[in-house]
Coordinates of N, CA, C and O in Angstrom, one line a residue:
X201 N 6.9 -3.2 7.5 CA 7.7 -2.5 6.4 C 7.8 -1.0 6.3 O 6.9 -1.0 7.1
X202 N 9.1 -0.1 5.8 CA 9.1 0.8 5.9 C 8.5 1.6 5.3 O 7.4 1.5 4.2
X203 N 8.1 2.9 5.6 CA 7.4 4.1 4.5 C 8.6 3.4 3.3 O 7.9 4.2 2.8
X204 N 9.9 3.4 3.3 CA 10.8 4.0 2.4 C 10.4 2.7 1.5 O 10.1 2.5 0.0
X205 N 9.9 1.1 2.1 CA 9.4 0.5 0.8 C 8.1 0.7 0.4 O 7.7 0.7 -1.3
X206 N 7.4 1.3 0.8 CA 6.1 1.8 0.1 C 6.5 2.4 -1.4 O 5.7 2.6 -1.8
X207 N 7.1 3.2 -0.4 CA 7.8 4.4 -1.8 C 8.3 3.4 -2.9 O 8.0 3.8 -4.0
X208 N 8.8 2.5 -2.9 CA 9.7 2.0 -3.9 C 8.7 1.0 -4.3 O 8.9 1.1 -5.6
X209 N 7.6 0.3 -3.8 CA 6.5 -0.2 -4.8 C 5.7 1.2 -5.5 O 5.6 0.6 -6.4
X210 N 5.6 2.1 -5.1 CA 4.8 2.8 -5.7 C 6.0 3.3 -7.3 O 5.4 3.7 -8.4
X211 N 6.8 3.9 -6.7 CA 7.6 4.2 -7.9 C 8.2 3.3 -8.8 O 7.9 3.2 -9.6
X212 N 8.4 2.2 -8.2 CA 8.3 0.4 -9.2 C 7.6 0.3 -10.1 O 7.8 0.3 -11.1
X213 N 6.0 0.3 -9.8 CA 4.9 -0.2 -10.0 C 4.8 1.0 -11.5 O 4.9 0.7 -12.3
X214 N 5.1 2.2 -11.2 CA 5.2 3.5 -12.1 C 6.1 3.1 -13.3 O 5.4 3.2 -14.4
X215 N 7.3 2.7 -12.9 CA 8.1 3.2 -14.3 C 7.7 1.3 -14.5 O 8.5 1.8 -16.2
X216 N 7.4 0.5 -14.2 CA 7.4 -0.8 -14.9 C 6.1 -0.6 -15.4 O 5.8 -1.1 -16.7
X217 N 5.1 0.8 -15.5 CA 3.7 1.0 -16.5 C 4.3 1.8 -17.4 O 4.0 2.1 -18.4
X218 N 5.5 2.4 -17.3 CA 6.4 3.5 -18.2 C 5.1 4.3 -18.3 O 4.8 5.3 -19.0
X219 N 4.8 5.1 -16.4 CA 4.4 6.0 -16.4 C 4.8 7.1 -15.9 O 5.3 6.9 -14.9
X220 N 4.7 8.0 -16.1 CA 5.9 9.3 -16.0 C 4.9 10.3 -14.9 O 3.7 9.4 -14.5
X221 N 5.8 10.5 -13.5 CA 5.0 11.4 -12.2 C 3.7 12.4 -13.0 O 2.6 12.2 -12.2
X222 N 4.1 13.1 -13.9 CA 3.1 14.0 -14.7 C 1.7 13.0 -14.9 O 0.8 13.5 -14.3
X223 N 2.0 12.5 -15.7 CA 1.0 11.6 -15.7 C 0.1 10.9 -14.9 O -1.4 10.8 -14.9
X224 N 0.9 9.9 -14.2 CA 0.3 9.3 -12.6 C -0.6 10.1 -11.8 O -1.1 10.4 -11.4
X225 N 0.3 11.4 -12.1 CA 0.2 12.8 -11.0 C -1.9 13.1 -12.0 O -2.8 13.4 -10.8
X226 N -1.8 13.3 -13.1 CA -2.8 13.8 -13.4 C -4.1 13.0 -13.2 O -5.4 13.4 -13.3
X227 N -3.8 11.3 -13.0 CA -4.6 10.4 -12.8 C -5.3 10.6 -11.4 O -7.3 10.1 -11.2
X228 N -5.0 10.8 -10.5 CA -5.9 11.5 -9.2 C -5.6 13.1 -9.3 O -5.6 12.6 -7.5
X229 N -6.1 13.5 -10.1 CA -5.8 14.8 -10.1 C -4.7 15.5 -8.6 O -4.9 16.5 -7.7
X230 N -3.1 15.0 -8.8 CA -2.4 15.1 -7.9 C -1.1 15.8 -8.4 O -0.8 15.2 -9.3
X231 N -0.5 16.8 -8.1 CA 0.3 17.4 -8.9 C 2.1 16.5 -9.0 O 1.9 15.6 -8.0
X232 N 2.4 16.6 -10.2 CA 3.6 16.2 -10.4 C 4.6 16.3 -9.3 O 5.2 15.4 -8.9
X233 N 4.6 17.3 -8.7 CA 5.7 17.6 -7.6 C 5.0 16.9 -6.6 O 5.9 16.8 -5.9
X234 N 3.9 16.6 -6.1 CA 3.9 16.2 -5.3 C 4.2 14.3 -5.6 O 4.4 13.6 -4.4
X235 N 3.7 13.7 -6.7 CA 4.3 12.3 -6.5 C 5.7 12.3 -6.4 O 5.8 11.2 -6.0
X236 N 6.3 13.8 -6.9 CA 7.8 13.4 -6.9 C 7.9 13.1 -5.3 O 9.5 12.7 -4.6
X237 N 7.6 14.1 -4.4 CA 7.5 14.3 -2.7 C 7.0 13.1 -2.5 O 8.2 12.4 -1.3
X238 N 6.4 11.9 -2.9 CA 5.8 10.9 -2.4 C 7.4 10.2 -2.6 O 7.4 9.5 -1.5
X239 N 8.3 9.5 -3.4 CA 8.7 9.5 -4.1 C 10.0 9.1 -3.5 O 10.8 8.6 -3.6
X240 N 10.6 10.5 -3.0 CA 11.8 11.4 -2.0 C 11.4 10.9 -1.0 O 12.0 12.0 -0.3
X241 N 10.7 10.6 -0.3 CA 10.1 10.6 1.0 C 10.0 11.8 1.7 O 10.5 12.4 3.3
X242 N 9.5 13.0 0.8 CA 9.6 14.4 1.5 C 8.0 14.8 2.1 O 7.7 15.7 2.5
X243 N 7.1 13.6 1.7 CA 5.5 13.5 1.8 C 5.0 12.3 1.5 O 5.9 11.1 1.4
X244 N 4.1 12.2 2.7 CA 3.6 10.3 2.7 C 1.9 10.6 2.4 O 1.0 11.6 2.9
X245 N 1.8 9.5 1.0 CA 0.7 9.7 0.9 C -0.2 8.8 2.3 O 0.0 7.6 2.8
X246 N -1.7 9.2 2.7 CA -2.7 8.7 2.8 C -3.0 7.3 2.7 O -2.9 7.0 1.6
X247 N -3.7 6.8 3.6 CA -4.3 5.1 3.4 C -5.2 5.5 2.2 O -5.2 4.3 1.5
X248 N -6.2 6.4 2.3 CA -6.7 6.3 1.0 C -6.4 6.9 -0.4 O -7.0 6.1 -0.9
X249 N -5.7 7.2 -0.4 CA -4.8 7.7 -1.7 C -3.8 6.3 -1.8 O -3.8 5.6 -2.9
X250 N -3.4 5.4 -1.3 CA -2.6 4.5 -1.1 C -4.0 3.2 -1.7 O -3.8 2.5 -2.5
X251 N -5.0 3.2 -1.1 CA -5.8 2.3 -1.7 C -6.3 2.7 -2.9 O -6.4 2.3 -4.0
X252 N -6.3 4.2 -3.7 CA -6.6 4.1 -4.9 C -5.5 4.2 -5.2 O -5.5 3.2 -7.0
X253 N -4.3 4.5 -5.3 CA -3.2 3.8 -6.3 C -3.6 2.1 -6.2 O -2.7 1.7 -7.2
X254 N -3.5 1.2 -5.3 CA -3.4 -0.1 -5.3 C -4.7 -0.7 -6.2 O -4.5 -1.4 -7.3
X255 N -5.7 0.0 -6.2 CA -6.9 -0.2 -7.7 C -6.4 -0.1 -8.9 O -6.5 -0.5 -9.8
X256 N -5.6 1.4 -8.9 CA -5.0 1.7 -10.4 C -3.6 0.7 -10.6 O -3.9 0.5 -12.1
X257 N -3.3 0.0 -9.9 CA -1.7 -0.7 -10.6 C -2.9 -2.2 -10.1 O -2.2 -3.4 -11.0
X258 N -3.8 -2.0 -9.8 CA -4.6 -4.0 -9.8 C -3.8 -5.0 -9.0 O -3.5 -6.2 -9.4
X259 N -3.5 -4.1 -7.7 CA -2.8 -4.7 -6.4 C -3.4 -4.6 -5.6 O -3.7 -4.2 -5.3
X260 N -2.9 -5.7 -4.8 CA -3.3 -5.6 -3.0 C -2.9 -4.4 -2.8 O -1.7 -3.8 -2.6
X261 N -3.5 -4.0 -1.4 CA -3.1 -2.7 -0.6 C -2.1 -3.2 -0.1 O -1.6 -2.7 0.6
X262 N -2.1 -4.6 0.4 CA -1.0 -5.1 1.2 C -0.1 -4.8 0.7 O 1.0 -4.5 1.7
X263 N 0.5 -4.7 -0.5 CA 1.8 -4.0 -0.9 C 2.2 -3.1 -0.8 O 3.4 -2.5 -0.2
X264 N 1.2 -2.1 0.0 CA 1.2 -0.8 0.5 C 1.5 -0.8 1.6 O 1.7 0.6 2.2
X265 N 0.8 -1.4 2.2 CA 0.5 -1.1 3.9 C 1.4 -1.9 4.4 O 1.6 -1.8 5.9
X266 N 2.2 -3.1 4.1 CA 3.2 -3.9 4.1 C 2.9 -5.0 5.2 O 3.5 -6.2 5.9
X267 N 1.7 -5.4 4.9 CA 1.2 -6.7 5.1 C 1.1 -7.4 3.9 O 0.6 -8.7 4.8
X268 N 1.2 -7.7 3.0 CA 1.6 -8.4 2.3 C 3.0 -9.4 2.8 O 4.2 -9.1 2.4
X269 N 2.9 -10.7 2.3 CA 3.1 -11.5 2.8 C 4.9 -12.0 2.1 O 5.4 -13.0 1.8
X270 N 4.3 -11.9 0.6 CA 4.6 -12.3 -0.1 C 5.7 -11.5 -1.3 O 6.6 -12.0 -2.0
X271 N 5.6 -10.3 -0.6 CA 6.5 -9.3 -1.5 C 8.3 -9.7 -0.3 O 8.2 -9.7 0.8

């Protein structure tokens, strides 16, 4: 799975829960513009942060790492 797909999943999950970039960022002590940069492929979240995102959305980390065979 490409990095682009990871970003798509993050943005899709966030929007499906109707969470703004600002509110999402506040939950992780990350600036809104950093969330925007993740979603616009200007910056890549590290693995530990992806784990936190997966926990937040109650989904498998596999969705973010590209190892989920069901996506």
